[in-house]
Coordinates of C-alpha atoms in Angstrom, one line a residue:
X1 CA 224.0 -61.4 -38.0
X2 CA 223.0 -61.0 -34.5
X3 CA 221.4 -62.9 -32.3
X4 CA 219.9 -61.0 -29.6
X5 CA 220.2 -62.4 -25.8
X6 CA 218.1 -65.2 -25.5
X7 CA 214.5 -64.8 -23.1
X8 CA 213.2 -68.0 -21.5
X9 CA 209.7 -68.9 -23.7
X10 CA 209.4 -70.7 -21.4
X11 CA 210.4 -68.8 -18.3
X12 CA 210.2 -71.8 -15.1
X13 CA 211.3 -74.7 -16.4
X14 CA 214.4 -74.9 -17.2
X15 CA 215.5 -73.0 -13.7
X16 CA 212.7 -76.0 -12.2
X17 CA 214.3 -79.0 -14.6
X18 CA 217.8 -77.9 -13.7
X19 CA 217.5 -77.2 -9.3
X20 CA 216.1 -81.5 -9.0
X21 CA 218.7 -82.7 -11.9
X22 CA 221.3 -81.3 -9.6
X23 CA 219.5 -82.6 -6.7
X24 CA 218.5 -84.9 -7.1
X25 CA 220.7 -88.4 -6.8
X26 CA 222.3 -86.8 -3.8
X27 CA 219.1 -87.0 -2.4
X28 CA 218.5 -90.3 -3.7
X29 CA 220.9 -91.4 -2.0
X30 CA 219.9 -89.5 1.4
X31 CA 216.6 -91.0 1.2
X32 CA 218.1 -94.3 1.0
X33 CA 220.5 -94.3 3.3
X34 CA 218.0 -93.3 6.1
X35 CA 214.8 -95.4 4.6
X36 CA 215.8 -98.4 7.3
X37 CA 216.2 -95.7 10.1
X38 CA 213.1 -94.7 9.1
X39 CA 211.2 -97.7 9.1
X40 CA 213.3 -99.2 12.3
X41 CA 211.8 -96.2 13.8
X42 CA 207.8 -96.4 12.6
X43 CA 208.3 -100.1 14.2
X44 CA 209.0 -99.4 17.4
X45 CA 207.7 -96.3 17.7
X46 CA 204.1 -97.4 17.5
X47 CA 203.2 -99.1 20.3
X48 CA 204.5 -96.3 22.0
X49 CA 202.1 -94.1 20.2
X50 CA 201.6 -92.2 23.9
X51 CA 205.1 -92.1 25.0
X52 CA 206.5 -88.7 23.3
X53 CA 210.1 -87.9 22.3
X54 CA 211.9 -85.6 20.2
X55 CA 213.1 -86.3 17.4
X56 CA 217.0 -87.0 16.4
X57 CA 219.7 -84.7 13.6
X58 CA 219.4 -87.6 11.6
X59 CA 215.4 -87.6 11.2
X60 CA 214.2 -84.2 10.3
X61 CA 217.3 -85.1 7.9
X62 CA 216.6 -88.4 6.3
X63 CA 212.8 -86.9 6.6
X64 CA 213.7 -83.8 4.4
X65 CA 215.7 -86.3 2.1
X66 CA 212.2 -88.6 1.2
X67 CA 210.2 -84.7 0.8
X68 CA 212.8 -82.7 -1.6
X69 CA 213.3 -86.1 -3.5
X70 CA 208.9 -86.3 -3.9
X71 CA 209.4 -83.1 -4.8
X72 CA 211.9 -83.2 -7.3
X73 CA 210.5 -86.0 -9.0
X74 CA 207.9 -84.3 -9.6
X75 CA 209.0 -81.8 -10.6
X76 CA 210.4 -83.7 -13.4
X77 CA 207.3 -85.2 -14.3
X78 CA 205.5 -82.8 -14.8
X79 CA 208.0 -81.0 -16.6
X80 CA 208.3 -83.2 -19.0
X81 CA 208.3 -85.2 -21.5
X82 CA 207.9 -81.3 -23.1
X83 CA 207.3 -82.2 -27.0
X84 CA 205.8 -83.8 -29.2
X85 CA 207.8 -86.2 -29.6
X86 CA 208.1 -87.8 -26.2
X87 CA 212.7 -87.2 -27.1
X88 CA 213.7 -85.5 -24.2
X89 CA 211.0 -88.3 -22.2
X90 CA 213.9 -90.9 -22.6
X91 CA 217.0 -88.0 -22.0
X92 CA 215.4 -87.4 -18.7
X93 CA 214.6 -91.2 -18.1
X94 CA 218.2 -92.1 -18.9
X95 CA 220.2 -90.1 -17.4
X96 CA 218.0 -91.5 -14.2
X97 CA 219.1 -94.8 -15.6
X98 CA 222.7 -94.1 -15.1
X99 CA 222.8 -92.2 -11.9
X100 CA 224.0 -89.1 -12.9
X101 CA 223.2 -85.9 -12.7
X102 CA 225.7 -84.9 -15.5
X103 CA 228.0 -82.2 -15.3
X104 CA 230.8 -83.6 -13.3
X105 CA 231.6 -86.8 -10.7
X106 CA 228.5 -87.6 -8.3
X107 CA 230.7 -90.9 -6.7
X108 CA 230.2 -92.7 -9.0
X109 CA 232.9 -94.8 -10.4
X110 CA 234.4 -93.4 -13.6
X111 CA 234.7 -94.7 -17.1
X112 CA 233.7 -98.7 -16.0
X113 CA 231.6 -100.5 -18.0
X114 CA 228.2 -99.4 -18.9
X115 CA 228.7 -95.8 -18.6
X116 CA 229.5 -92.3 -19.5
X117 CA 232.3 -91.3 -17.8
X118 CA 231.2 -88.0 -16.4
X119 CA 230.5 -85.2 -19.6
X120 CA 232.3 -81.3 -18.3
X121 CA 230.9 -79.5 -16.0
X122 CA 228.5 -77.7 -17.6
X123 CA 224.5 -77.1 -17.6
X124 CA 223.1 -79.9 -19.8
X125 CA 221.4 -78.5 -23.7
X126 CA 218.0 -78.2 -23.8
X127 CA 218.7 -75.6 -20.3
X128 CA 221.1 -73.6 -22.8
X129 CA 218.0 -73.7 -25.2
X130 CA 215.8 -71.9 -22.8
X131 CA 217.1 -69.1 -20.5
X132 CA 219.2 -67.4 -20.0
X133 CA 223.1 -66.8 -21.3
X134 CA 224.9 -66.0 -17.7
X135 CA 228.3 -65.5 -19.6
X136 CA 229.8 -62.2 -18.7
X137 CA 232.4 -62.3 -22.2
X138 CA 232.2 -65.8 -24.9
X139 CA 235.1 -67.9 -25.6
X140 CA 237.9 -66.1 -26.3
X141 CA 239.1 -67.1 -30.0
X142 CA 242.7 -67.0 -29.9
X143 CA 241.8 -69.8 -26.7
X144 CA 239.4 -71.5 -29.6
X145 CA 242.4 -71.7 -31.6
X146 CA 244.8 -73.5 -29.8
X147 CA 241.7 -75.7 -28.7
X148 CA 241.0 -77.1 -32.1
X149 CA 243.2 -76.1 -34.6
X150 CA 245.5 -79.0 -33.6
X151 CA 243.1 -81.5 -33.4
X152 CA 241.4 -80.2 -37.5
X153 CA 245.5 -81.6 -38.3
X154 CA 244.2 -85.4 -37.6
X155 CA 244.3 -86.9 -41.0
X156 CA 241.3 -88.6 -40.8
X157 CA 240.5 -85.5 -41.6
X158 CA 241.1 -85.6 -45.0
X159 CA 243.1 -82.5 -46.6
X160 CA 240.4 -80.1 -45.5
X161 CA 238.8 -80.1 -43.3
X162 CA 236.2 -77.3 -42.5
X163 CA 234.8 -75.7 -39.3
X164 CA 233.4 -72.7 -37.0
X165 CA 232.1 -71.6 -34.1
X166 CA 229.5 -68.8 -33.2
X167 CA 228.5 -68.1 -30.5
X168 CA 224.5 -68.6 -30.1
X169 CA 223.5 -64.9 -28.2
X170 CA 225.4 -63.0 -30.6
X171 CA 225.8 -64.9 -33.8
X172 CA 229.6 -63.4 -34.2
X173 CA 231.8 -66.3 -35.5
X174 CA 234.4 -67.4 -33.3
X175 CA 236.0 -69.9 -34.6
X176 CA 237.2 -71.1 -38.4
X177 CA 238.8 -72.8 -41.1
X178 CA 238.3 -72.2 -44.5
X179 CA 234.9 -72.0 -43.1
X180 CA 233.3 -70.3 -46.6
X181 CA 234.3 -73.2 -47.7
X182 CA 231.1 -74.5 -49.8
X183 CA 231.8 -79.0 -49.3
X184 CA 229.2 -81.6 -50.0
X185 CA 227.0 -81.5 -46.7
X186 CA 226.0 -85.1 -46.3
X187 CA 222.3 -85.0 -43.6
X188 CA 223.0 -81.9 -42.8
X189 CA 222.0 -81.1 -46.0
X190 CA 217.9 -81.6 -43.3
X191 CA 219.5 -78.4 -40.6
X192 CA 218.9 -76.3 -43.9
X193 CA 216.0 -78.1 -44.7
X194 CA 213.9 -78.3 -41.5
X195 CA 214.6 -74.3 -41.5
X196 CA 213.1 -73.3 -45.4
X197 CA 210.3 -75.4 -44.1
X198 CA 209.6 -74.1 -40.6
X199 CA 209.8 -70.9 -41.6
X200 CA 207.8 -71.4 -45.9
X201 CA 205.2 -73.3 -43.2
X202 CA 204.3 -72.6 -39.6
X203 CA 205.4 -75.2 -37.1
X204 CA 201.3 -75.7 -36.6
X205 CA 201.6 -77.1 -40.1
X206 CA 199.5 -79.7 -41.2
X207 CA 200.0 -82.6 -44.4
X208 CA 196.1 -84.2 -45.5
X209 CA 195.2 -87.7 -47.2
X210 CA 192.1 -87.8 -47.9
X211 CA 188.8 -90.0 -50.1
X212 CA 187.2 -87.6 -52.3
X213 CA 183.5 -88.9 -54.2
X214 CA 183.5 -88.1 -57.5
X215 CA 179.8 -87.2 -58.4
X216 CA 177.6 -88.9 -60.4
X217 CA 180.3 -92.5 -61.1
X218 CA 180.9 -94.3 -57.6
X219 CA 185.1 -93.2 -58.5
X220 CA 186.6 -93.0 -55.0
X221 CA 189.5 -91.7 -55.4
X222 CA 192.3 -91.1 -51.9
X223 CA 194.2 -88.1 -53.3
X224 CA 198.2 -88.0 -51.4
X225 CA 198.6 -84.6 -49.7
X226 CA 202.9 -85.4 -49.5
X227 CA 202.3 -86.8 -45.8
X228 CA 205.3 -89.4 -44.7
X229 CA 204.8 -90.9 -41.8
X230 CA 201.5 -92.0 -42.9
X231 CA 201.0 -95.6 -41.9
X232 CA 199.1 -97.9 -41.7
X233 CA 200.0 -100.2 -39.3
X234 CA 197.7 -101.4 -35.9
X235 CA 199.4 -99.0 -34.4
X236 CA 199.6 -96.0 -35.5
X237 CA 201.1 -93.7 -33.0
X238 CA 200.5 -90.2 -33.4
X239 CA 200.4 -90.6 -37.0
X240 CA 197.1 -90.9 -39.9
X241 CA 196.4 -94.0 -40.0
X242 CA 195.5 -94.6 -43.4
X243 CA 193.3 -97.9 -42.0
X244 CA 191.2 -94.3 -39.8
X245 CA 190.8 -92.7 -43.5
X246 CA 189.3 -96.3 -44.8
X247 CA 186.7 -96.8 -42.0
X248 CA 185.7 -93.1 -42.1
X249 CA 185.9 -93.6 -45.2
X250 CA 183.3 -96.5 -45.5
X251 CA 181.5 -95.4 -43.1
X252 CA 180.5 -91.6 -45.7
X253 CA 179.5 -94.1 -48.4
X254 CA 177.0 -96.4 -46.7
X255 CA 175.9 -93.2 -45.1
X256 CA 175.2 -92.5 -49.1
X257 CA 173.8 -95.7 -49.5
X258 CA 177.0 -97.1 -51.7
X259 CA 178.1 -100.5 -51.7
X260 CA 180.3 -100.8 -54.1
X261 CA 183.3 -98.1 -55.8
X262 CA 186.0 -97.7 -58.7
X263 CA 188.8 -96.8 -56.6
X264 CA 191.4 -94.5 -57.8
X265 CA 195.1 -92.6 -56.0
X266 CA 196.2 -89.3 -57.0
X267 CA 200.0 -88.4 -56.7
X268 CA 199.6 -85.4 -58.3
X269 CA 200.4 -83.0 -56.1
X270 CA 203.6 -83.9 -56.4
X271 CA 205.8 -83.5 -60.3
X272 CA 208.9 -84.3 -61.5
X273 CA 210.7 -87.7 -61.7
X274 CA 210.3 -89.5 -58.1
X275 CA 213.4 -91.4 -58.2
X276 CA 217.0 -89.5 -56.4
X277 CA 219.7 -88.6 -58.5
X278 CA 221.3 -91.8 -56.8
X279 CA 218.9 -93.8 -58.0
X280 CA 216.9 -97.2 -56.2
X281 CA 218.7 -97.0 -53.0
X282 CA 217.6 -98.6 -49.2
X283 CA 217.6 -95.6 -47.5
X284 CA 214.6 -93.7 -49.6
X285 CA 211.9 -94.6 -51.3
X286 CA 210.5 -93.1 -54.4
X287 CA 209.2 -89.6 -53.9
X288 CA 205.6 -89.5 -54.3
X289 CA 203.3 -87.6 -52.1
X290 CA 201.0 -91.4 -50.9
X291 CA 202.5 -93.9 -49.3
X292 CA 202.5 -95.6 -46.1
X293 CA 205.3 -96.4 -43.9
X294 CA 207.4 -95.0 -46.5
X295 CA 207.0 -97.9 -48.4
X296 CA 209.5 -99.7 -45.7
X297 CA 209.1 -104.0 -46.5
X298 CA 209.9 -105.0 -42.7
X299 CA 207.7 -102.9 -39.3
X300 CA 210.7 -100.8 -39.1
X301 CA 210.7 -97.0 -38.9
X302 CA 213.3 -95.9 -39.5
X303 CA 217.7 -96.6 -41.3
X304 CA 217.8 -97.9 -44.5
X305 CA 215.5 -101.5 -46.5
X306 CA 214.2 -102.7 -49.1
X307 CA 211.3 -100.4 -51.0
X308 CA 208.6 -101.1 -52.2
X309 CA 208.7 -100.7 -56.5
X310 CA 205.5 -98.0 -56.0
X311 CA 204.5 -96.9 -52.5
X312 CA 202.2 -95.1 -54.3
X313 CA 199.7 -98.0 -55.7
X314 CA 200.7 -99.5 -52.7
X315 CA 200.0 -97.9 -50.9
X316 CA 196.6 -97.8 -52.7
X317 CA 196.4 -101.5 -52.2
X318 CA 196.1 -101.7 -48.7
X319 CA 193.3 -99.0 -49.1
X320 CA 191.6 -101.2 -50.8
X321 CA 191.9 -103.9 -48.5
X322 CA 190.6 -101.6 -45.1
X323 CA 187.3 -100.3 -47.5
X324 CA 186.9 -104.0 -48.4
X325 CA 186.8 -105.4 -44.8
X326 CA 184.4 -102.7 -44.2
X327 CA 182.2 -104.0 -46.2
X328 CA 182.9 -101.0 -49.7
X329 CA 183.2 -104.0 -52.8
X330 CA 186.5 -101.3 -55.3
X331 CA 188.1 -102.8 -58.3
X332 CA 191.7 -103.0 -58.0
X333 CA 193.1 -98.8 -57.9
X334 CA 194.5 -97.8 -61.0
X335 CA 196.1 -94.0 -60.6
X336 CA 193.9 -90.8 -62.0
X337 CA 193.6 -87.5 -60.8
X338 CA 190.3 -86.0 -58.3
X339 CA 188.3 -82.7 -59.7
X340 CA 187.3 -79.8 -57.7
X341 CA 184.7 -81.2 -57.7
X342 CA 185.0 -84.0 -56.3
X343 CA 183.7 -84.6 -52.5
X344 CA 186.3 -85.1 -49.5
X345 CA 184.1 -87.9 -47.8
X346 CA 186.9 -88.4 -44.4
X347 CA 190.7 -86.6 -44.5
X348 CA 193.7 -87.3 -41.7
X349 CA 196.2 -85.1 -40.9
X350 CA 199.9 -85.6 -39.7
X351 CA 201.5 -85.0 -37.6
X352 CA 202.1 -81.2 -36.5
X353 CA 205.4 -79.8 -38.6
X354 CA 206.9 -79.0 -35.3
X355 CA 207.1 -82.8 -34.2
X356 CA 208.6 -84.0 -38.9
X357 CA 211.2 -82.3 -38.0
X358 CA 212.3 -82.6 -35.2
X359 CA 211.6 -87.1 -36.5
X360 CA 214.2 -86.5 -39.7
X361 CA 216.1 -85.1 -37.6
X362 CA 217.0 -86.7 -35.5
X363 CA 216.7 -90.2 -36.8
X364 CA 218.5 -88.3 -40.1
X365 CA 214.5 -89.5 -42.2
X366 CA 215.6 -88.6 -45.6
X367 CA 212.1 -89.9 -46.7
X368 CA 211.0 -86.8 -44.3
X369 CA 213.3 -84.5 -45.6
X370 CA 212.5 -85.3 -49.9
X371 CA 208.9 -84.2 -48.6
X372 CA 209.2 -81.3 -46.9
X373 CA 211.8 -80.3 -49.6
X374 CA 208.9 -80.0 -51.7
X375 CA 206.4 -78.7 -49.6
X376 CA 208.5 -75.8 -48.9
X377 CA 208.2 -76.0 -53.2
X378 CA 204.4 -75.8 -53.4
X379 CA 204.1 -73.6 -51.0
X380 CA 206.4 -71.3 -51.9
X381 CA 204.9 -71.9 -55.4
X382 CA 208.3 -73.9 -57.1
X383 CA 207.5 -76.9 -59.8
X384 CA 206.9 -80.0 -56.4
X385 CA 210.3 -81.7 -58.1
X386 CA 213.9 -81.4 -57.1
X387 CA 215.3 -78.6 -58.5
X388 CA 212.5 -77.4 -57.8
X389 CA 212.4 -77.7 -53.6
X390 CA 216.5 -76.6 -54.0
X391 CA 215.3 -73.3 -55.4
X392 CA 213.0 -72.9 -53.0
X393 CA 215.2 -73.6 -50.1
X394 CA 217.3 -72.0 -51.6
X395 CA 215.3 -68.6 -51.7
X396 CA 213.4 -69.4 -47.7
X397 CA 217.3 -69.5 -46.5
X398 CA 218.1 -66.5 -48.9
X399 CA 214.7 -64.1 -47.3
X400 CA 216.0 -64.8 -44.1
X401 CA 219.4 -63.3 -45.0
X402 CA 221.1 -66.6 -44.4
X403 CA 224.8 -66.5 -45.7
X404 CA 225.0 -69.2 -49.6
X405 CA 227.5 -67.9 -50.8
X406 CA 228.9 -71.4 -52.4
X407 CA 225.5 -72.9 -51.7
X408 CA 224.0 -75.1 -53.6
X409 CA 221.1 -77.7 -52.3
X410 CA 220.3 -80.2 -55.5
X411 CA 218.2 -82.9 -52.2
X412 CA 216.0 -82.7 -49.0
X413 CA 218.2 -84.8 -46.9
X414 CA 221.3 -84.8 -48.3
X415 CA 222.3 -87.5 -49.7
X416 CA 222.7 -85.8 -53.1
X417 CA 226.5 -85.6 -53.6
X418 CA 226.4 -82.2 -55.7
X419 CA 224.4 -80.4 -52.6
X420 CA 226.9 -77.9 -51.2
X421 CA 226.9 -76.4 -47.8
X422 CA 229.8 -73.5 -45.4
X423 CA 230.4 -74.4 -42.1
X424 CA 229.8 -71.1 -42.2
X425 CA 226.0 -71.5 -43.7
X426 CA 225.3 -74.8 -41.2
X427 CA 227.0 -72.6 -37.6
X428 CA 224.0 -69.7 -39.1
X429 CA 221.0 -71.8 -39.7
X430 CA 221.3 -72.9 -35.8
X431 CA 222.3 -69.8 -34.6
X432 CA 219.1 -68.0 -36.6
X433 CA 217.1 -71.4 -35.1
X434 CA 217.7 -70.0 -31.8
X435 CA 216.1 -66.5 -32.7
X436 CA 214.3 -64.9 -30.6
X437 CA 212.8 -62.9 -33.3
X438 CA 212.0 -66.7 -34.9
X439 CA 210.2 -69.1 -32.0
X440 CA 208.7 -70.9 -35.5
X441 CA 212.2 -72.4 -36.5
X442 CA 213.4 -73.7 -33.1
X443 CA 212.5 -77.8 -33.9
X444 CA 215.2 -77.5 -36.4
X445 CA 217.1 -77.4 -33.0
X446 CA 214.7 -80.1 -31.0
X447 CA 214.9 -82.0 -34.0
X448 CA 218.6 -83.0 -33.0
X449 CA 219.9 -85.9 -31.9
X450 CA 221.5 -85.2 -28.4
X451 CA 224.6 -86.5 -27.8
X452 CA 224.7 -90.3 -26.4
X453 CA 220.8 -90.9 -25.8
X454 CA 218.7 -90.1 -29.4
X455 CA 218.7 -90.7 -32.9
X456 CA 221.9 -91.3 -34.6
X457 CA 224.0 -90.0 -31.9
X458 CA 222.4 -92.4 -29.1
X459 CA 225.9 -94.0 -29.5
X460 CA 228.1 -91.4 -29.7
X461 CA 229.9 -89.2 -27.1
X462 CA 229.5 -92.6 -23.8
X463 CA 233.2 -91.4 -23.2
X464 CA 233.1 -87.7 -22.2
X465 CA 229.8 -85.1 -23.6
X466 CA 227.1 -87.1 -23.5
X467 CA 224.5 -85.4 -23.1
X468 CA 226.0 -82.0 -23.5
X469 CA 226.3 -81.2 -27.5
X470 CA 223.5 -81.8 -29.5
X471 CA 224.2 -82.5 -33.2
X472 CA 223.4 -83.4 -37.1
X473 CA 225.8 -85.8 -38.0
X474 CA 226.1 -86.6 -42.1
X475 CA 227.9 -89.6 -43.2
X476 CA 228.3 -90.3 -47.7
X477 CA 231.7 -92.4 -48.4
X478 CA 234.3 -90.2 -47.8
X479 CA 232.2 -87.4 -46.6
X480 CA 231.6 -87.0 -42.9
X481 CA 229.5 -83.7 -41.4
X482 CA 228.7 -82.9 -38.6
X483 CA 226.1 -79.2 -37.0
X484 CA 224.9 -78.6 -33.8
X485 CA 224.6 -77.0 -30.9
X486 CA 226.4 -77.2 -27.3
X487 CA 227.1 -75.9 -24.0
X488 CA 230.6 -75.4 -23.2
X489 CA 232.1 -75.5 -19.4
X490 CA 231.3 -72.0 -19.1
X491 CA 227.7 -71.8 -19.6
X492 CA 227.8 -70.8 -23.3
X493 CA 225.8 -71.9 -25.7
X494 CA 228.2 -71.6 -29.3
X495 CA 226.7 -73.7 -32.5
X496 CA 229.5 -75.3 -34.2
X497 CA 230.4 -77.1 -37.4
X498 CA 232.8 -79.5 -39.1
X499 CA 233.2 -81.2 -42.1
X500 CA 235.8 -83.1 -43.5
X501 CA 236.0 -84.9 -47.5
X502 CA 238.4 -86.7 -48.7
X503 CA 238.4 -89.3 -45.4
X504 CA 239.4 -92.6 -46.0
X505 CA 236.6 -94.8 -47.6
X506 CA 237.0 -97.6 -45.2
X507 CA 237.7 -96.2 -41.8
X508 CA 234.6 -94.3 -40.9
X509 CA 234.9 -95.2 -38.0
X510 CA 237.6 -92.9 -37.2
X511 CA 237.0 -90.0 -39.1
X512 CA 234.1 -89.7 -37.1
X513 CA 235.8 -90.3 -33.3
X514 CA 238.3 -87.7 -34.5
X515 CA 235.0 -85.1 -35.8
X516 CA 234.1 -86.0 -31.9
X517 CA 237.1 -85.2 -29.7
X518 CA 236.6 -81.6 -31.8
X519 CA 233.3 -81.1 -30.6
X520 CA 234.3 -82.8 -27.4
X521 CA 237.3 -79.9 -26.6
X522 CA 235.1 -77.3 -27.7
X523 CA 232.6 -78.1 -24.7
X524 CA 235.4 -78.8 -23.0
X525 CA 236.5 -75.6 -23.0
X526 CA 236.8 -73.0 -20.0
X527 CA 238.6 -70.8 -23.5
X528 CA 236.7 -67.4 -21.8

């Protein structure tokens, strides 16, 4: 597979932001140093308006520094947030709070408590994703092997770790060890799910939940559309709101003179068992097209937590309460199916698929992953169950020309230990998502957690590659995987994957550290 040279999909922004990030810390220090003198100058100058003096060199410097700082801050502010999740704004804010520009040490104490040590001097990951590589040659395979192979022999990575490194610009594999070995991928499966869903439905696709009125029966049916981000909370924060749906439904009923209805709910969009093969688990609710807040029993938005027994019924009961608060009397909700004659009273839609994919990858959200797998099945004509979703994912990736030998998709989240992916496939997925001819796949990259900043990598890489590596983690008992992108010391954008199985279940932290050392070494490698 050959990926054409990357071109700026937003030409000006990456360059402007890179310049602003580079100059901001020094301008800030210059402005801070000059401020007392500027203040004194203003105070002493007020009574001497008639007196004209030639400004000294430091005054020019102070004025330029202050203006430059304002300009840099304004540029960075204007440039973000750049996506619907606000993720890049968070990265910028943390970088500013840490008082560093990334890369080399700009005057701070390396390794000071509470601060990551400076990362290798490479362009930021996001710039790499959106800009043109200026490096004349890719890293040398022998040099990569010298840097990575010893680290992959760490006993913490199990008996037979597998890895691959690909040059994103050309799609050429630069390094591999057991790169075609089909291993349990854990949550890196979500990268495959993301690419398949985006390919099948497009980045702008939305999932709709609606309320429909059956003619002549006064039956209102709450129809689940498969939106895993539907919320019943007072603050929807961009998600589709069950409260809004109820308010609009009540208003539509009132217009028709209806004040009392039979309430039902429809979950027929999905087929098969809603229970994941792992059984009841705090990492995942029942897979149903109707749920509010992922069936969580607390106010959390991610991570493992106890779930309600029946998410669809729970959502319908909350909808009942909201209707009642708007003066509509209802029966207790029960399962049903909306007919083709039912009239839609109101509907709410999810954020675009691009935002769902980013949230899924950043937070490793299993509920979103299984929903997107089912939606991929529906979009491609497969049965909307676990098996159909697996077939749909495989078919979409095959259509993209990706290497599927040995791959198996038993779910969309990676919780099923029977899933199989190879390092070759994982790196090919990432390279395909960076391909300018497939802009619809870009959220599969922009949603990846950023080392030291976001999601499942927020507390990792604080001692070397913070901000330089962007990757999806995967963790099951005895299984650890890592796949993502980084910009190496020479400025080359690389995709990498490392997979370890049969690791010590009693010491998962050691395996994570070993994988992190591999990625950090790759980022630090001047292997051109």
